[in-house]
CSV table of C-alpha atoms in Angstrom, one decimal:
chain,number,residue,atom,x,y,z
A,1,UNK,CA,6.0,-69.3,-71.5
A,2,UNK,CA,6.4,-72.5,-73.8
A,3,UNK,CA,2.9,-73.3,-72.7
A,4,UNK,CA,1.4,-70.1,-73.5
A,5,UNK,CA,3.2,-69.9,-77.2
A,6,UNK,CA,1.9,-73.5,-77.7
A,7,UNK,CA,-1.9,-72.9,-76.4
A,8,UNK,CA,-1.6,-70.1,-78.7
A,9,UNK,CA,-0.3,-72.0,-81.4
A,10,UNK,CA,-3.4,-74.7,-81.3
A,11,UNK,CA,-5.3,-72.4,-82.0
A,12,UNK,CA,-4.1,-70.5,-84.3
A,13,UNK,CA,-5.6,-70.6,-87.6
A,14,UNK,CA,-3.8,-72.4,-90.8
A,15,UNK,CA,-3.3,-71.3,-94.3
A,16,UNK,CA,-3.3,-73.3,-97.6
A,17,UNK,CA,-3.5,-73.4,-101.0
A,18,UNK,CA,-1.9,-74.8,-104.1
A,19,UNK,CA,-0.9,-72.3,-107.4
A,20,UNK,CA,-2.9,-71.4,-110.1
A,21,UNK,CA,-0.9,-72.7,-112.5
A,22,UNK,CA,-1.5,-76.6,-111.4
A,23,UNK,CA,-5.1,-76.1,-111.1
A,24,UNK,CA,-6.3,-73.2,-113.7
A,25,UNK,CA,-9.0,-74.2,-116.1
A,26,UNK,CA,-11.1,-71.3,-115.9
A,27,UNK,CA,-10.7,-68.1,-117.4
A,28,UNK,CA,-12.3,-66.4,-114.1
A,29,UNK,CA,-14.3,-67.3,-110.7
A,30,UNK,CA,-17.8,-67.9,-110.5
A,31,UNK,CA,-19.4,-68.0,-106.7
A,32,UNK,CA,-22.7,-69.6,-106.0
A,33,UNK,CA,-24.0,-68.7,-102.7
A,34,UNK,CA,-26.8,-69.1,-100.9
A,35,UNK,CA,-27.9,-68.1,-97.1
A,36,UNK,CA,-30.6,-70.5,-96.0
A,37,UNK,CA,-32.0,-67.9,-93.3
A,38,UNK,CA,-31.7,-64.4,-95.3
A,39,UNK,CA,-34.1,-63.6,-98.0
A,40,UNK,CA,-32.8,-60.1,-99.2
A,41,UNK,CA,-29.6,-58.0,-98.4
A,42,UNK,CA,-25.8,-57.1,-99.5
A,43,UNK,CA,-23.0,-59.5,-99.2
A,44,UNK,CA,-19.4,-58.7,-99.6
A,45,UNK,CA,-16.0,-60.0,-101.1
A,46,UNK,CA,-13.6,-59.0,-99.3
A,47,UNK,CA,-9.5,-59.4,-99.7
A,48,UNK,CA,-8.0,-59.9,-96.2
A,49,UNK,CA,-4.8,-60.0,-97.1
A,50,UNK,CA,-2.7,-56.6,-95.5
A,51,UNK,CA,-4.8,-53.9,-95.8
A,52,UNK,CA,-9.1,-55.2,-95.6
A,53,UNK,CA,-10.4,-54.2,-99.1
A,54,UNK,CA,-14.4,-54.9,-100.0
A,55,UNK,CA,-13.8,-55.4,-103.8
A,56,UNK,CA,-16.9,-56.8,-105.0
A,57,UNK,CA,-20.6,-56.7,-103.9
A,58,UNK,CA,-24.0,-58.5,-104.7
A,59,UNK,CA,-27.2,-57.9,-103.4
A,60,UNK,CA,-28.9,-61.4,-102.2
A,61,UNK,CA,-32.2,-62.1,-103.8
A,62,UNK,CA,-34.7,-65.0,-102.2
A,63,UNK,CA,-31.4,-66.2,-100.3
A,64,UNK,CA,-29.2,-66.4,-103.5
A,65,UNK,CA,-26.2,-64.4,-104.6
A,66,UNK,CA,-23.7,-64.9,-107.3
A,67,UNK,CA,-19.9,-63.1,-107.6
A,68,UNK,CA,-17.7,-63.3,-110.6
A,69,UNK,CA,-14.3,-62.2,-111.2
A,70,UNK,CA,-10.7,-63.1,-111.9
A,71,UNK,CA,-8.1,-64.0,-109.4
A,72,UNK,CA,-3.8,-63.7,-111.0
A,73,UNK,CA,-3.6,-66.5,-108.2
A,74,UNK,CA,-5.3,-68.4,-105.7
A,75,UNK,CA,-5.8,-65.5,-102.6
A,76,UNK,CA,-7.3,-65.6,-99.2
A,77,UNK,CA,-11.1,-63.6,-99.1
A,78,UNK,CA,-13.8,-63.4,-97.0
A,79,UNK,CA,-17.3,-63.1,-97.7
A,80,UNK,CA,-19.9,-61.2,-95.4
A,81,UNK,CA,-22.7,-59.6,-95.0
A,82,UNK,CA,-23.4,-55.9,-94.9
A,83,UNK,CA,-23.1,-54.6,-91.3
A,84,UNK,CA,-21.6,-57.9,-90.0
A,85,UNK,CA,-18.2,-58.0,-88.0
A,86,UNK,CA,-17.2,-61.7,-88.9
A,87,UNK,CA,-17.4,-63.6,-92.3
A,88,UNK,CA,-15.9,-66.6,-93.7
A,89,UNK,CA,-12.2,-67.0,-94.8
A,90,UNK,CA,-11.7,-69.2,-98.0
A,91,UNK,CA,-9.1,-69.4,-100.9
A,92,UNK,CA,-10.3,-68.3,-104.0
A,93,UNK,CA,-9.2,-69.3,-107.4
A,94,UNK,CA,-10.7,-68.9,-110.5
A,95,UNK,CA,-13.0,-71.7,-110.2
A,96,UNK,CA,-17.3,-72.4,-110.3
A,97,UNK,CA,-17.9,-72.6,-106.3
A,98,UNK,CA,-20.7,-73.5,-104.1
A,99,UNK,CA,-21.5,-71.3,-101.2
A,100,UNK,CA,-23.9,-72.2,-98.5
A,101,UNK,CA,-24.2,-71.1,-95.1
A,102,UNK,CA,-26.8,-69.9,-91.7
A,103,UNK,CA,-26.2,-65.9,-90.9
A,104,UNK,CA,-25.1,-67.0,-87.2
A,105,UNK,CA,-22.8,-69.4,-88.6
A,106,UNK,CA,-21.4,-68.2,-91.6
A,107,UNK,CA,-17.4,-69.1,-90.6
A,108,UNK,CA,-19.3,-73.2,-90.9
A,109,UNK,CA,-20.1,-72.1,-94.2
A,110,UNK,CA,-19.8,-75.3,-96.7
A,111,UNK,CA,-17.8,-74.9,-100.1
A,112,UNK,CA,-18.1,-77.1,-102.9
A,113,UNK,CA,-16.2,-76.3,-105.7
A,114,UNK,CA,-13.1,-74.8,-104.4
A,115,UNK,CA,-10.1,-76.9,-104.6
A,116,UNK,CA,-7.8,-74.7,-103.1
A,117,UNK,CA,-10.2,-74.3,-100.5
A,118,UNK,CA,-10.6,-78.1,-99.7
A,119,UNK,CA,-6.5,-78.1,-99.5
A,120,UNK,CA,-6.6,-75.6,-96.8
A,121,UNK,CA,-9.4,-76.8,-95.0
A,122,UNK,CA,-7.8,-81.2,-95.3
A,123,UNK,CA,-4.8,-79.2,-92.9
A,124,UNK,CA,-7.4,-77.8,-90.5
A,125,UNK,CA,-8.9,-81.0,-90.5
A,126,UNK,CA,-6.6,-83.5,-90.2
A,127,UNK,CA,-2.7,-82.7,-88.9
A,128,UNK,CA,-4.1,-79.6,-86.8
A,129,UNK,CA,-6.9,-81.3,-85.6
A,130,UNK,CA,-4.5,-84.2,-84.2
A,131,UNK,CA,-2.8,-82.6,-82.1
A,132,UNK,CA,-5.7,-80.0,-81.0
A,133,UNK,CA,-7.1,-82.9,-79.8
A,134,UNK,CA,-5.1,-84.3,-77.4
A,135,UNK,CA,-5.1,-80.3,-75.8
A,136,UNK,CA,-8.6,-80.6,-73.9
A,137,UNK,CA,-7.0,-83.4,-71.6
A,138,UNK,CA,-4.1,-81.4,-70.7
A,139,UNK,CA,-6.0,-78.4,-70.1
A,140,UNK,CA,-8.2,-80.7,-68.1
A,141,UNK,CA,-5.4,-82.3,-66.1
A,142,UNK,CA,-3.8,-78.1,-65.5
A,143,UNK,CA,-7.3,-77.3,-64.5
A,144,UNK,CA,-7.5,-80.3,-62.1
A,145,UNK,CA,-4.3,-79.7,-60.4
A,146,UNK,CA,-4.4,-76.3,-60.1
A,147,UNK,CA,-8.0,-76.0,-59.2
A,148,UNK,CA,-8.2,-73.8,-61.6
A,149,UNK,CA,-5.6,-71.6,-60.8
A,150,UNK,CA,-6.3,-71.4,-57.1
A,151,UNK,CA,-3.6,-74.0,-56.2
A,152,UNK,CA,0.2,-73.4,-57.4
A,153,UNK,CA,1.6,-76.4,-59.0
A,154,UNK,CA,5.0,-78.5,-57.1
A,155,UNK,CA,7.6,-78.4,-59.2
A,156,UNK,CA,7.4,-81.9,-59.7
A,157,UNK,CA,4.2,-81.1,-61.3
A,158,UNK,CA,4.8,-78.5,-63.5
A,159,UNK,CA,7.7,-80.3,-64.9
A,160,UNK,CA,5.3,-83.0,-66.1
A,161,UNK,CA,3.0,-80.8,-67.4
A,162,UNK,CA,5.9,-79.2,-69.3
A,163,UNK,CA,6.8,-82.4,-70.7
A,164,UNK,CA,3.5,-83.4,-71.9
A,165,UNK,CA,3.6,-79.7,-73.6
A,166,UNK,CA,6.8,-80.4,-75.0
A,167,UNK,CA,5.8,-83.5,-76.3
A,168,UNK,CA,2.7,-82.0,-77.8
A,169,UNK,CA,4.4,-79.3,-80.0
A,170,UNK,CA,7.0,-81.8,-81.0
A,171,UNK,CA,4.1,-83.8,-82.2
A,172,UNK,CA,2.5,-80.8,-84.2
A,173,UNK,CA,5.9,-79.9,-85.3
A,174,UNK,CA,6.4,-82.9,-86.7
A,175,UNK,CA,3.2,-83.3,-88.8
A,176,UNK,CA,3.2,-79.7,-89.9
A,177,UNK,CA,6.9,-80.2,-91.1
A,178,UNK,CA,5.7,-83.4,-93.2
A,179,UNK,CA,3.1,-81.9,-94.6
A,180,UNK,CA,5.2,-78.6,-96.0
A,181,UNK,CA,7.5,-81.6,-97.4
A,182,UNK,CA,4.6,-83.5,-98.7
A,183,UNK,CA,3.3,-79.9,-100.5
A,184,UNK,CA,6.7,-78.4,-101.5
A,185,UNK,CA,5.5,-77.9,-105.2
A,186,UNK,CA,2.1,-76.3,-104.1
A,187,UNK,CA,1.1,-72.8,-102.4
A,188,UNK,CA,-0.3,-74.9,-99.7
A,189,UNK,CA,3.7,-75.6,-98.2
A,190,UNK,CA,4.4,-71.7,-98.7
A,191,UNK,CA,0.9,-70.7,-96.4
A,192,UNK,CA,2.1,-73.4,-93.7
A,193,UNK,CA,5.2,-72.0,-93.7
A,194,UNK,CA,4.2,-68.6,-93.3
A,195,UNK,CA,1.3,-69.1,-90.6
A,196,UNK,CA,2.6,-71.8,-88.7
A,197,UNK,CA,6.4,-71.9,-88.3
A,198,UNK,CA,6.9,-68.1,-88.9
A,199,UNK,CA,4.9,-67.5,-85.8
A,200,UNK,CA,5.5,-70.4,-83.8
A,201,UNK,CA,9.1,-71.9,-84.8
A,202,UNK,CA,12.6,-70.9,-85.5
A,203,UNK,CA,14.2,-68.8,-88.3
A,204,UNK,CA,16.3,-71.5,-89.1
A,205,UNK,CA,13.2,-73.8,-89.8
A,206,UNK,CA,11.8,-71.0,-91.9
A,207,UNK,CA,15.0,-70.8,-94.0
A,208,UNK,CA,15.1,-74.4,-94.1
A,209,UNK,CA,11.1,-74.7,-95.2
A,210,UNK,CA,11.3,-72.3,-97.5
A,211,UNK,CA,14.3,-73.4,-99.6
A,212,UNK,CA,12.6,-76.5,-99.9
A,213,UNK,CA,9.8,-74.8,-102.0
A,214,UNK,CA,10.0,-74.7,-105.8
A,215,UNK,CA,11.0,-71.9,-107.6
A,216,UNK,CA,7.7,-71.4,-108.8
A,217,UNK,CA,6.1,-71.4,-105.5
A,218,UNK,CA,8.5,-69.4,-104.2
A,219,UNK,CA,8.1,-66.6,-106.4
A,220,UNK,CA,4.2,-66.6,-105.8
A,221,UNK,CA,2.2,-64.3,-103.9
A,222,UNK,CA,2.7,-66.5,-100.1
A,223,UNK,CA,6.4,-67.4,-101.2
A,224,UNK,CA,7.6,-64.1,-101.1
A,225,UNK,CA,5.8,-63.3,-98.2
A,226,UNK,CA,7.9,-66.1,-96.2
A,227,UNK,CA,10.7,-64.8,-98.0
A,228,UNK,CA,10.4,-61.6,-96.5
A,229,UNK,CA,10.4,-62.8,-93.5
A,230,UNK,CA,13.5,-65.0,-93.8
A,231,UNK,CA,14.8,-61.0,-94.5
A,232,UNK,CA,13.2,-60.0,-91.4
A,233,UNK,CA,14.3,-62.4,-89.2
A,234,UNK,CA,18.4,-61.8,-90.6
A,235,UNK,CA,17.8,-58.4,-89.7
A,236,UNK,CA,17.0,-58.6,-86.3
A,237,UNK,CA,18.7,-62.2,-85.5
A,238,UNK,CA,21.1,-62.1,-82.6
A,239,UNK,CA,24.2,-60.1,-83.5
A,240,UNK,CA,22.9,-57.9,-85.6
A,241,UNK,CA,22.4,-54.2,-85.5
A,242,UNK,CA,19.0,-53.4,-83.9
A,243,UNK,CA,16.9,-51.7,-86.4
A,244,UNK,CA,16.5,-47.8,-85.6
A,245,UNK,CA,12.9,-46.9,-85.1
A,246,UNK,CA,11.3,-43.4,-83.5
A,247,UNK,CA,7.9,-43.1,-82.2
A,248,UNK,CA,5.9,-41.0,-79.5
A,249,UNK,CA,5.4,-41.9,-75.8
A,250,UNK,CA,2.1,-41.1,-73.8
A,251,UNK,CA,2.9,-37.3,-73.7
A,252,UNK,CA,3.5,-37.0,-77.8
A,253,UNK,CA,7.5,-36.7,-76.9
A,254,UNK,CA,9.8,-38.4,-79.8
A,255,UNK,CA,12.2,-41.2,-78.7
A,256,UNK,CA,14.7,-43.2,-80.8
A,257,UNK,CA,15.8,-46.6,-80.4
A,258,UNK,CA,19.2,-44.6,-80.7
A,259,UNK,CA,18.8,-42.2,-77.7
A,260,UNK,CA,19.8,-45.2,-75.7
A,261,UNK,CA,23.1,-46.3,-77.5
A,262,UNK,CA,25.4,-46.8,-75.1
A,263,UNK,CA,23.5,-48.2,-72.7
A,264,UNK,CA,21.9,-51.9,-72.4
A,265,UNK,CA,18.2,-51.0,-73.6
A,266,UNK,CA,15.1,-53.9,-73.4
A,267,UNK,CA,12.9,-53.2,-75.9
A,268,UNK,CA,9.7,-54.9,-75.0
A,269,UNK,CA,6.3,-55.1,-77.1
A,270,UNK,CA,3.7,-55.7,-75.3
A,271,UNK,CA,0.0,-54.7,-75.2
A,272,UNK,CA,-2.6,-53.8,-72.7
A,273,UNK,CA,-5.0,-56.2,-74.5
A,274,UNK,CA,-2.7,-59.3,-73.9
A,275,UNK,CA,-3.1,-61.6,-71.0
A,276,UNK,CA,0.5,-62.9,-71.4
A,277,UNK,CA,2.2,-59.8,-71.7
A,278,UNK,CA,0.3,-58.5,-68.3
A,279,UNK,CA,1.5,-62.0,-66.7
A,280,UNK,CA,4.8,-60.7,-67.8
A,281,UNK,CA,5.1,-57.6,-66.7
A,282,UNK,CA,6.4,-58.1,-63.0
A,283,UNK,CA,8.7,-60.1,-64.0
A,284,UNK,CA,10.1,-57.2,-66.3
A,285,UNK,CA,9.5,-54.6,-63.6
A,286,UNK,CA,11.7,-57.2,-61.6
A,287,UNK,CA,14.0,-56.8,-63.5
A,288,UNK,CA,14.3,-52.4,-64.1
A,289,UNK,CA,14.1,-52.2,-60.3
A,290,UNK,CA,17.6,-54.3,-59.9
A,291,UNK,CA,19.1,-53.4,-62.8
A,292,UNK,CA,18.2,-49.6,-64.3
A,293,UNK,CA,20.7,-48.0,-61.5
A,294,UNK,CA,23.3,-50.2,-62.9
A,295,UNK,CA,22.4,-49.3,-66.7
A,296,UNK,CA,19.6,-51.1,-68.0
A,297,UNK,CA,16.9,-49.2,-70.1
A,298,UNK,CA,13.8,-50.8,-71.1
A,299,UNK,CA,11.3,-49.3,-74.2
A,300,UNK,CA,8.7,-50.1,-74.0
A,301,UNK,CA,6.2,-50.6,-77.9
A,302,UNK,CA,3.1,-51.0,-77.1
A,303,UNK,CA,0.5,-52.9,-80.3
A,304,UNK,CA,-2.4,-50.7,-78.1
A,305,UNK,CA,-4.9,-48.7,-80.9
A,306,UNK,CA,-6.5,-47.1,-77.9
A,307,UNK,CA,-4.4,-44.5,-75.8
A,308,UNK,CA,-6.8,-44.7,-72.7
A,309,UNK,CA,-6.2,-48.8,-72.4
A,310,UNK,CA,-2.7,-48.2,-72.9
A,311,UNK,CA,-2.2,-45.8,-70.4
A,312,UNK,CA,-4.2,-47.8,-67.3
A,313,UNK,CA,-2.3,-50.6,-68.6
A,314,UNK,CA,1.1,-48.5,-68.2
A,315,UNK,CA,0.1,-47.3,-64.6
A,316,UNK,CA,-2.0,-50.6,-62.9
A,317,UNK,CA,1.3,-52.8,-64.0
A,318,UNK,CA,3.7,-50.0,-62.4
A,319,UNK,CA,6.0,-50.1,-65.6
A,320,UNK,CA,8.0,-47.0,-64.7
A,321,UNK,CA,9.9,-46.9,-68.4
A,322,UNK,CA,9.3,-45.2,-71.5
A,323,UNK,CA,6.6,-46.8,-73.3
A,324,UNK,CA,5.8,-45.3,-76.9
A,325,UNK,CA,3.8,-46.5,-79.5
A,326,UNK,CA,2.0,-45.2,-82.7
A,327,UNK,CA,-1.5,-47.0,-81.9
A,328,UNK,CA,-2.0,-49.1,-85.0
A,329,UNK,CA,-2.8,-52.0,-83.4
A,330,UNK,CA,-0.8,-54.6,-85.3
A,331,UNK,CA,0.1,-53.0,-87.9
A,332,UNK,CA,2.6,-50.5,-85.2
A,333,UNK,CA,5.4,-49.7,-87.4
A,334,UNK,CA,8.2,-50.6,-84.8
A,335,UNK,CA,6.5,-54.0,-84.5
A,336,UNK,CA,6.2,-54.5,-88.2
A,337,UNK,CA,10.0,-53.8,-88.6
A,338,UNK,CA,11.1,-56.0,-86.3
A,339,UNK,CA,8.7,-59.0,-87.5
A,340,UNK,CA,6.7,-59.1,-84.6
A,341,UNK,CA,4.4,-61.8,-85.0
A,342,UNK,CA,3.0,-62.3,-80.9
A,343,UNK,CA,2.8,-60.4,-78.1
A,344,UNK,CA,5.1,-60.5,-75.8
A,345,UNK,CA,8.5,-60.5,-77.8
A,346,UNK,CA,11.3,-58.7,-76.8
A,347,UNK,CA,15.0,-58.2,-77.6
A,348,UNK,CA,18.2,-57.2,-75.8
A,349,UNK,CA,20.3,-54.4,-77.0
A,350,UNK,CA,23.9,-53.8,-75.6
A,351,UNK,CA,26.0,-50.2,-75.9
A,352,UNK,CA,26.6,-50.7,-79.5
A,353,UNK,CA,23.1,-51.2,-80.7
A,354,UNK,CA,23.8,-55.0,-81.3
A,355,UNK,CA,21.0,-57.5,-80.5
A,356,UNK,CA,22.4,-60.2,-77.8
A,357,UNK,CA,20.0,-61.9,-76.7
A,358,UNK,CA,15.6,-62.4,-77.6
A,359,UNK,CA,12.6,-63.6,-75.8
A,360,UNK,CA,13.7,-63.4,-72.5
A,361,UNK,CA,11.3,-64.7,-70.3
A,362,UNK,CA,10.1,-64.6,-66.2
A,363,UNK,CA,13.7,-65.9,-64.5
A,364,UNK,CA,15.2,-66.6,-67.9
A,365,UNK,CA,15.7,-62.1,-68.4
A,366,UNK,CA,17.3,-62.5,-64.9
A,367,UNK,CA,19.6,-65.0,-65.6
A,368,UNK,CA,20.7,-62.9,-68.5
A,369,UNK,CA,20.8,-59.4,-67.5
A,370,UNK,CA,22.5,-61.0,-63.8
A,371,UNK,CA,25.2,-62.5,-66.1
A,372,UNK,CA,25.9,-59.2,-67.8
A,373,UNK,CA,26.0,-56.8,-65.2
A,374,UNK,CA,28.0,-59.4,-62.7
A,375,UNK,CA,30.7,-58.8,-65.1
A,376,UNK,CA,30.6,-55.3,-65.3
């Protein structure tokens, strides 16, 4: 599973910026944009931040379009065009910026101009792109020895793939940590932080990150939001009271985290959208056909928005639990509380509604639930 939170983690998109207060000369934003291949139309600003907001508009005239306005700091936007899905992401501070870009191509657009976007985009460019590239030739070297999945690898094998894995995210750990150090006093350490190791490391390297940060960036807009994670993450960190949370299952029935107390309960989010997760799921049937009679319960909170792809899902896997879920996607309530940032996490819950145990994967949720009930 190291592999698959890894591959993920390559390509996961990075986040940075530096405060307003080091870079501010402007009274507001001025954006120059041009589309080389679209004479007339409507182009958007858009906040992406939480809840997707549009909040400006300009119509394009001979290719050119101009937006001007007033950022409290520097934010992550997007601009579009009308009717489009995709746009490109940028952080905007109130600065004169360049805009050019092809409509089949916008997320190449270039930016001149932005400062905080050039920050952002020197990560992308330089520590990520290290590492990402030394990815194709272990993909290359999976593929090759695997023949592309139609060969299972010796487990001489797949520890060596492992280790060049391992080595790989130690690498990317290691230049994403220096650069958080290197850009302590700037928003561009808080956005690291929060899209890199909140996802992909530890809580304790959160804590540890984030206390790092000057006061000033931590109180910014990206300084609280790692903050609240460090919250989060104390809230559901192993030994503490699982968080109570209700929601429907398939046939609009109410069930509570709390129906189960007194009994070891697996709460697993998961999706019918998620390769991983669907890898994962005999394992996790596995495991309720050994251990349910002896008094294991497993919730299952599905990140689905569709009930029809969550349902198939439910019955093609055989997953014989309670699933429930409130089909927001993401943004599932249940997910949200518990900081759920990929797809699959899950987390152990003994009798008295403590967490004991998190991401249990394949033979690793064996191991534990084996331990426990051997004791019993």
């Amino acid at each position: 599973m190291r592999n698959t939170i890894l591959k993920s983690g390559l390509l996961a998109l990075t986040l940075i910026s530096t405060i307003t207060s080091c870079s501010k000369k402007e009274e507001g934003y001025t954006i120059n944009g041009k589309f080389t291949d679209v004479k007339e139309g409507i182009v958007y600003l858009e906040f992406t931040d939480g809840e997707k907001k549009i909040t400006d508009s300009s119509t394009i005239n001979n290719g050119s379009f101009t937006f001007k306005g007033k950022v409290s700091e520097p934010l992550l936007y997007v601009i579009k065009l009308k009717g489009a899905e995709f746009g490109t992401r940028f952080l905007l501070d109130n600065e004169t910026i360049t805009f050019e870009a092809k409509k089949d191509s916008i997320q190449e657009a270039k930016f001149s101009g932005a400062k905080q976007d050039s920050i952002y985009k020197s990560y992308y460019k330089n520590e990520f792109k290290e590492v990402n590239d030394l990815v194709a030739p272990v993909y290359k070297m999976a593929d090759s020895l695997t023949q592309k999945g139609k060969v299972k690898l010796t487990s001489e094998q797949k520890a060596f793939l492992d280790k060049r894995w391992e080595d790989l995210q130690a690498q990317g750990d290691k230049l994403t940590e220096e650069f958080i150090k290197a850009h302590k006093d700037k928003l561009a350490g808080a956005l690291i932080i929060n899209e890199r190791v909140v996802t992909l490391g530890t809580p304790e390297k959160v804590k540890e990150y984030y206390a790092l940060l000057t006061p000033e960036v931590q109180n910014s807009f990206y300084g609280k939001k790692v903050k609240k994670e460090i919250e989060i993450a104390e809230k559901t960190a192993i030994g503490a009271t699982a968080p109570e949370f209700s929601q429907t299952d398939v046939n609009g029935k109410v069930i509570k985290l709390s129906d189960y107390k007194g009994k070891y309960v697996l709460v697993d989010f998961w999706a019918s959208w998620c390769g991983p997760c669907r890898k994962e799921n005999p394992y996790v049937v596995k495991a309720y056909n050994i251990y349910h009679e002896k008094g294991l319960e497993i919730v299952g909170v599905s990140l689905d928005d569709k009930k029809e792809l969550w349902e198939k899902a439910i019955e093609k896997d055989g997953l014989t639990w309670n699933h429930v879920s409130d089909l927001k996607g993401w943004k599932n309530e249940a997910a949200v509380l518990y900081g759920v940032k990929m797809v699959p996490t899950n987390y152990l819950i003994d009798p008295e509604g403590k967490i004991i145990d998190k991401n249990l994967r394949e033979e690793a949720l064996h191991s534990r639930l084996k331990e426990i009930f051997i004791k019993k």
